[in-house]
C-alpha positions in Angstrom: 39.6 -35.4 36.3 41.1 -34.2 39.5 39.6 -30.7 38.7 36.2 -32.1 38.3 36.5 -33.8 41.8 37.7 -30.7 43.5 34.6 -28.7 42.2 32.1 -31.6 43.3 33.9 -31.4 46.8 33.6 -27.4 46.8 30.0 -27.9 45.7 29.0 -30.2 48.6 30.8 -28.1 51.1 28.6 -25.0 50.1 25.6 -26.9 50.3 23.6 -26.4 53.3 21.9 -29.8 53.5 25.3 -31.2 53.8 25.9 -29.8 57.4 25.6 -32.0 60.4 22.3 -30.7 61.6 20.3 -31.1 58.5 22.0 -34.5 57.8 18.5 -36.3 59.0 16.6 -34.3 56.2 18.6 -35.9 53.3 18.2 -39.6 55.0 15.0 -41.4 54.3 13.0 -42.3 57.5 12.9 -45.9 58.3 9.7 -47.6 57.2 8.9 -45.2 54.9 7.5 -46.9 51.6 9.5 -45.8 48.5 7.8 -43.9 45.8 6.3 -45.3 43.2 8.0 -43.5 40.6 11.5 -45.0 41.7 10.0 -48.3 41.5 8.8 -48.0 38.0 12.2 -46.3 37.3 14.0 -49.3 38.4 11.7 -52.3 36.7 11.5 -50.2 33.5 13.9 -50.0 31.0 16.8 -47.5 31.2 16.1 -44.3 29.5 18.8 -42.9 27.3 19.8 -39.3 27.7 18.7 -36.8 25.2 21.3 -36.2 22.4 22.9 -32.6 22.6 21.3 -31.7 19.2 18.0 -32.0 20.7 18.7 -29.9 23.8 19.9 -27.1 21.4 16.9 -27.2 19.0 14.6 -27.1 22.3 16.6 -24.3 23.7 16.3 -22.4 20.1 12.5 -22.9 19.8 12.0 -21.8 23.6 13.8 -18.7 22.4 11.6 -18.2 19.5 8.2 -18.8 20.4 7.6 -15.9 23.0 8.6 -13.4 20.4 6.0 -14.8 18.3 3.3 -15.2 20.7 4.0 -11.7 21.8 3.5 -10.7 18.1 0.2 -12.4 17.8 -1.6 -12.1 20.9 -0.1 -8.3 21.7 -0.4 -6.3 18.5 0.0 -2.7 18.7 -2.5 -0.2 18.7 -1.4 1.3 15.0 -1.7 -2.3 13.8 -5.4 -2.7 15.2 -6.5 0.8 14.0 -5.1 0.1 10.7 -6.5 -3.2 10.2 -9.9 -1.9 11.4 -9.9 1.0 9.1 -8.7 -1.3 6.2 -11.5 -3.5 6.7 -14.1 -0.8 6.9 -12.7 0.3 3.6 -12.9 -3.0 1.8 -16.5 -3.7 3.1 -17.8 -0.1 2.3 -16.2 -0.6 -1.2 -17.9 -4.0 -1.9 -21.3 -2.4 -1.3 -20.8 0.4 -3.4 -19.6 -1.7 -6.2 -23.2 -1.9 -7.4 -21.9 -2.2 -11.3 -19.3 -4.5 -10.5 -20.4 -7.5 -12.4 -23.3 -9.0 -14.8 -24.8 -10.1 -11.3 -24.8 -6.9 -9.7 -27.8 -4.9 -8.5 -27.0 -2.1 -11.0 -25.8 -4.0 -13.6 -27.9 -2.3 -16.3 -26.1 0.9 -15.5 -22.4 -0.4 -15.9 -22.0 1.0 -19.4 -23.2 4.5 -18.5 -21.2 4.4 -15.1 -17.9 3.2 -17.2 -18.5 6.0 -19.6 -18.5 8.6 -17.0 -14.9 6.8 -15.9 -13.6 7.0 -19.2 -14.0 11.0 -19.2 -11.3 11.0 -16.6 -8.8 8.7 -18.7 -5.5 9.8 -19.6 -5.3 9.2 -23.3 -8.4 11.2 -24.2 -7.1 14.1 -22.3 -3.3 14.0 -23.8 -4.8 13.6 -27.2 -7.2 16.4 -26.8 -4.7 18.7 -25.5 -2.1 18.0 -28.4 -4.7 18.7 -30.8 -5.9 22.0 -28.9 -2.3 23.1 -28.9 -2.0 22.4 -32.4 -4.8 24.4 -33.5 -4.4 27.3 -31.2 -2.9 30.4 -32.5 -2.7 32.7 -29.6 0.2 32.7 -27.1 -1.8 32.8 -24.1 -3.6 29.5 -25.2 -0.4 27.8 -26.1 0.9 28.3 -22.8 -1.9 27.2 -21.1 -2.0 24.3 -23.1 1.5 23.3 -22.7 1.6 23.6 -19.0 -1.8 21.2 -19.1 0.1 18.7 -21.1 2.7 18.5 -18.7 0.5 18.1 -15.8 -1.1 15.3 -17.4 2.3 13.5 -18.2 3.4 13.9 -14.7 0.1 12.3 -13.5 0.4 9.4 -15.7 4.2 8.9 -14.5 3.3 9.5 -10.9 0.6 7.3 -10.6 2.1 4.3 -12.8 5.0 4.6 -10.2 2.9 4.6 -7.3 0.9 1.6 -8.3 3.9 -0.2 -9.2 5.2 0.3 -5.7 2.2 -0.7 -3.7 0.6 -3.3 -6.1 -2.8 -3.1 -4.5 -5.6 -5.1 -6.0 -9.3 -3.6 -6.5 -11.9 -4.9 -4.4 -13.4 -7.3 -7.2 -11.6 -9.4 -9.6 -11.7 -7.4 -12.4 -9.0 -7.3 -15.4 -7.8 -3.6 -16.5 -8.9 -2.4 -20.3 -6.4 -2.1 -23.1 -6.4 2.2 -22.1 -5.4 1.1 -18.8 -2.3 -0.9 -19.7 -1.4 2.0 -22.4 -1.5 4.6 -19.4 -0.1 1.8 -17.0 -3.2 2.3 -14.9 -3.1 -1.4 -13.9 -3.1 -1.5 -9.9 -5.7 -0.1 -7.8 -4.0 2.6 -5.2 -4.0 5.4 -6.2 -6.9 6.0 -8.5 -5.4 7.6 -11.8 -8.9 8.6 -13.0 -9.8 10.4 -9.7 -6.3 11.9 -9.7 -6.5 13.3 -13.1 -9.9 14.3 -12.9 -8.9 16.4 -9.4 -6.0 18.2 -11.3 -7.9 18.9 -14.4 -10.4 20.5 -12.8 -8.4 22.3 -10.1 -6.5 23.5 -13.5 -9.5 24.9 -15.2 -10.8 26.4 -12.2 -7.6 28.7 -11.6 -6.6 29.3 -15.4 -10.1 29.6 -17.2 -12.7 32.2 -16.6 -16.0 29.9 -16.0 -19.4 31.1 -15.0 -20.4 29.8 -11.5 -22.6 26.8 -13.2 -19.8 25.6 -15.1 -17.4 25.8 -11.9 -20.2 23.8 -9.9 -20.5 21.0 -13.0 -16.5 20.7 -13.1 -16.3 20.0 -9.2 -19.5 17.3 -9.8 -17.7 15.8 -13.2 -14.9 15.2 -11.0 -16.5 13.6 -7.9 -18.8 11.4 -10.6 -15.6 10.2 -11.9 -14.2 8.9 -8.7 -17.3 7.5 -7.8 -17.6 5.5 -11.0 -14.5 3.9 -10.4 -15.9 2.4 -7.0 -19.0 1.3 -8.6 -17.7 -0.7 -11.0 -15.3 -2.3 -8.6 -12.0 -1.0 -9.8 -11.1 0.9 -6.8 -11.6 1.2 -3.1 -12.7 4.3 -1.3 -9.1 5.2 -0.2 -7.9 4.7 -3.5 -10.2 7.6 -5.0 -9.6 9.5 -1.7 -5.7 9.3 -2.3 -6.3 9.8 -5.9 -7.8 13.2 -5.2 -4.9 14.2 -2.9 -2.4 13.3 -5.4 -4.1 15.1 -8.1 -4.1 18.3 -5.9 -0.6 18.2 -5.1 0.4 17.7 -8.6 -1.7 20.9 -9.5 0.4 23.0 -6.9 3.8 21.3 -8.3 3.1 22.3 -12.0 1.9 25.8 -10.4 5.6 25.7 -8.9 7.4 25.1 -12.2 5.1 26.9 -14.5 6.4 27.3 -18.0 6.4 30.9 -19.2 5.4 32.0 -22.7 8.8 32.0 -24.3 9.7 28.4 -22.9 6.5 27.2 -24.3 7.4 29.0 -27.8 10.8 27.4 -27.6 9.5 23.8 -27.1 6.9 24.1 -29.7 9.6 25.6 -32.2 11.8 22.5 -31.1 9.1 20.3 -32.0 8.4 21.9 -35.4 12.0 21.5 -36.5 11.9 18.1 -35.4 8.9 17.4 -37.8 10.7 19.4 -40.6 14.3 19.5 -40.4 15.2 20.5 -43.8 13.1 23.6 -43.3 11.3 25.9 -46.1 13.1 25.5 -49.4 
């Protein structure tokens, strides 16, 4: 108690209004009416002081609200640009989804468009590559087919991993097919058919001797596969574009780790021994 009284006296001494020349400012003039608020306070019931917990809660809210307001009212330029591009992507993808459902404008062409997309599916390409590898009798053909099989397996694993990480849905509510579940192509980003079409077309253009019309048709096929996935409402435009980019980088990676003819023959021999462990009698 003495310590608190000494602090109160020190505050009174340090207050400028307590000096002798300013004492008249603290006194109420004679005849001046009392403030209405004081009358209300005197006549009204006595107010209880707020609980200590309420004051702490209000202080926490006052510290949190400005930060939230700044986040909502002052978004960054990158956030605005990203949200704008995302809105444009969704709007354009929905407009191009002319075969997305039975009530769509091009609903009659949905089967044909889906057939174009199936030509870029992983299961037919892997099965066809294995079949051609079994039937091939030349070392050069087996080398190309083994590296193509490696590229296809790399594409499936890469697309499945990125889709599982991003988990982006398509512009329309559509359930994946059985073939999509087999290749783990369940989500929208990136488009697996587009990445596979880009990788396969680049692979053939680099390792096969094709006439100019066939080369043009190969590029058009890859573009049609990507467009078909947007038309049926399975992917956004950015999903297809990123799929094309991933397919190109996969091709470059396969070129860096290209398996030689000797390595391919060793792998083929190991597979044959696994199939027939007893060997010739």
